[in-house]
Short mmCIF file of C-alpha atoms in Angstrom, two decimals:
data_model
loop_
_atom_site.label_atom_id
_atom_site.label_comp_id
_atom_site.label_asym_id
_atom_site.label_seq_id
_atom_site.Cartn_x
_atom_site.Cartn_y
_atom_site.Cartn_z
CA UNK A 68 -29.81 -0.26 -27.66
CA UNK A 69 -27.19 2.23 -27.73
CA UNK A 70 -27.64 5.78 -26.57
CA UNK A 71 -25.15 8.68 -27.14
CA UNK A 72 -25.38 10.19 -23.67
CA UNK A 73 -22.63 11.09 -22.40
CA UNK A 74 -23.35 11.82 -18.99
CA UNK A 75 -20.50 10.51 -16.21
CA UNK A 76 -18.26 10.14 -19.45
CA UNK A 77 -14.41 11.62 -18.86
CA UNK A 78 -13.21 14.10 -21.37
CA UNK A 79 -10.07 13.18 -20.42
CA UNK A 80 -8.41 9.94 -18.63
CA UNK A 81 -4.97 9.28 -17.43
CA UNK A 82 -4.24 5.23 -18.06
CA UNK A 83 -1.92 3.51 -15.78
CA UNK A 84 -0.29 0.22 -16.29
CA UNK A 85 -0.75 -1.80 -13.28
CA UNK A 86 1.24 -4.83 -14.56
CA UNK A 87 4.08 -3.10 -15.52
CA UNK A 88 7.78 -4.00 -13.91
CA UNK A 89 6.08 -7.33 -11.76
CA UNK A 90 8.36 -9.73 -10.57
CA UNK A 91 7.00 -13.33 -11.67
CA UNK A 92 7.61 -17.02 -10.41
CA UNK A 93 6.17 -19.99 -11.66
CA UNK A 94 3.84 -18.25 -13.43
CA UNK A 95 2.50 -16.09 -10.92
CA UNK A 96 3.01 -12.09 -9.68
CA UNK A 97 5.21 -12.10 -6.96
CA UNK A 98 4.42 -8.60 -4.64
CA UNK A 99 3.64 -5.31 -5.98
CA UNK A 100 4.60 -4.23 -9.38
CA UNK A 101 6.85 -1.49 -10.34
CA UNK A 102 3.35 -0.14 -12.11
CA UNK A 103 1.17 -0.61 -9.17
CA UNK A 104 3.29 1.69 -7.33
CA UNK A 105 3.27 3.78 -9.59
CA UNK A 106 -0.05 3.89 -10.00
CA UNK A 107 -0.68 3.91 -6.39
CA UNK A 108 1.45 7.02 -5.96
CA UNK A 109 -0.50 8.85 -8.62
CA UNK A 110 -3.57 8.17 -6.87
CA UNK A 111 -1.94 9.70 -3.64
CA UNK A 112 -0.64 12.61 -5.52
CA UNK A 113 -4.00 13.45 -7.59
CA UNK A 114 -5.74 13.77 -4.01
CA UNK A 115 -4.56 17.52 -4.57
CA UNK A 116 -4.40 18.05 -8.18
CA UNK A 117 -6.81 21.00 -9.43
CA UNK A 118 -7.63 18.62 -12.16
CA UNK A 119 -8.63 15.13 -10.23
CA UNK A 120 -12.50 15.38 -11.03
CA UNK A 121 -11.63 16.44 -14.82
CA UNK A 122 -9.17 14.01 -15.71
CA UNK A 123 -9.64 10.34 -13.67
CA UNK A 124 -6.94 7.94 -13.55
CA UNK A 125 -7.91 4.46 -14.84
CA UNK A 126 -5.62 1.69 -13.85
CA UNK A 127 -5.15 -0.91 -16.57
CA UNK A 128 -4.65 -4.45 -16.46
CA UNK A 129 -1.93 -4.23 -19.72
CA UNK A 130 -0.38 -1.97 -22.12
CA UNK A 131 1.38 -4.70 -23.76
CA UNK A 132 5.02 -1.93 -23.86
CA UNK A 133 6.31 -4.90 -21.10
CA UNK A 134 10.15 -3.91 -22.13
CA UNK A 135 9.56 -0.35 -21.46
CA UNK A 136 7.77 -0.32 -18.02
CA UNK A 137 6.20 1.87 -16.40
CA UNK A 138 3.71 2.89 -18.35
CA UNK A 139 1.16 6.12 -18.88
CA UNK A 140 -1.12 7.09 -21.38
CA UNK A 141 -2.86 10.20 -21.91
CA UNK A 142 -6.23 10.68 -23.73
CA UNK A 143 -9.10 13.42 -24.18
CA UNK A 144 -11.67 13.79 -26.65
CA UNK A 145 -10.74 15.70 -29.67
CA UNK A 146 -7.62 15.20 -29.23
CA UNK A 147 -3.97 13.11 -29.56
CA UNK A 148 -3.32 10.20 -26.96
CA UNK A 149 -0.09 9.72 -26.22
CA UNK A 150 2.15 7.09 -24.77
CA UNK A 151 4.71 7.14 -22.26
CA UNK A 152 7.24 4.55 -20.89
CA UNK A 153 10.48 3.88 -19.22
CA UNK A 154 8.92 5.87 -15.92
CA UNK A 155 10.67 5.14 -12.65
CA UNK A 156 9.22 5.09 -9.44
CA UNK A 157 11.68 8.39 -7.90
CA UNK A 158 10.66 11.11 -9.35
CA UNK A 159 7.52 10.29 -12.35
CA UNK A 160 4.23 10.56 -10.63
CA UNK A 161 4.90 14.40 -9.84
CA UNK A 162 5.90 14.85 -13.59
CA UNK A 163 2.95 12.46 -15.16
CA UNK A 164 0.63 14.73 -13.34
CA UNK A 165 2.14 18.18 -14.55
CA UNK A 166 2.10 16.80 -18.28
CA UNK A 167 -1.30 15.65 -17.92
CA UNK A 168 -2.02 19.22 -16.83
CA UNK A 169 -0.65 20.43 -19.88
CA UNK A 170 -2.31 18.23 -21.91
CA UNK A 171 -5.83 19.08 -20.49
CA UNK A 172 -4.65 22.73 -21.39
CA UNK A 173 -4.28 22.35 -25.10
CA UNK A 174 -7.30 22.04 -27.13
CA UNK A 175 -5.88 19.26 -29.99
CA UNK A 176 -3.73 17.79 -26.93
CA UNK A 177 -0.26 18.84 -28.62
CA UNK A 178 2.69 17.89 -26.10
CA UNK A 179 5.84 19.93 -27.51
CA UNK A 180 9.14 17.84 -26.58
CA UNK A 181 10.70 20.95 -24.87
CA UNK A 182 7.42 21.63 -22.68
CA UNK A 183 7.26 17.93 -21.22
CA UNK A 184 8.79 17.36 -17.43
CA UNK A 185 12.34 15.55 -18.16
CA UNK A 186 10.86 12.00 -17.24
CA UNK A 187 8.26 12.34 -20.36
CA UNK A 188 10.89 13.86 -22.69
CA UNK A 189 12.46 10.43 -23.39
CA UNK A 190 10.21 7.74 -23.08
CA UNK A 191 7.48 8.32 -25.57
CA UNK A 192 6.18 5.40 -26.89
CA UNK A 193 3.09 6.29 -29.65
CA UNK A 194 1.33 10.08 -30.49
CA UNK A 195 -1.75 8.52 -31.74
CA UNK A 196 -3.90 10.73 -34.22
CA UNK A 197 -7.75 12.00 -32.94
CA UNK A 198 -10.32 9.91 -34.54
CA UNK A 199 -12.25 11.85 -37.03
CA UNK A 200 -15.58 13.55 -36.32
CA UNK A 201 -18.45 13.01 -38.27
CA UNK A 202 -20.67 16.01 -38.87
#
């Protein structure tokens, strides 16, 4: 049985790739990935971000953009997900979480090139159309 209550249900979720930029040998994950970091210093960050109840980060196993590591996505109901990767570990985190907060500001989720933090400006990977809503 299905239910459409929505209660505990994000508007809004930040996806990190926790795969991304691993180091493997003979098969197997050597240490912590370039995307667990990442991911790790999100976390840290979003401890004092005005939006951290509103818009969760959800780690993610695999984004399957492997040659363009790290990876972000940003998605919200009604509106555009998009797609970010070739983050580094210096300066991103800082700048994933001011885009997000732009994001979450725009009602169809619209992320203008020239109002994206320099580290989001190049690495776009997909700007993925809102699913259509049945009336």
């Amino acid at each position: 049985m299905t239910t459409n209550n929505t209660v505990g249900v994000a508007e809004h979720t930040l996806f990190v790739c926790k795969t991304c930029a691993s180091v493997w040998q003979d098969g197997k994950r050597v240490g912590e990935s370039g995307g667990q970091k990442l991911l790790n210093e999100l976390q840290q960050l979003a401890q004092d971000w005005e939006l951290r109840d509103k818009f969760p980060i959800q780690e993610v196993e695999c984004m399957s953009a492997c040659n363009r590591s790290c990876v972000i996505a940003f998605t919200g109901k009604g509106k555009l997900t998009y797609m970010f990767g070739d983050l580094t570990l210096d300066n991103s985190a800082s700048a994933v979480l001011e885009c997000a907060s732009k994001y979450y500001e725009q009602a169809e989720g619209l992320l203008p090139w020239s109002e994206r933090p320099e580290p989001l400006k190049k690495g776009i990977l997909a700007r993925i159309p809102t699913l259509p809503v049945n009336n």
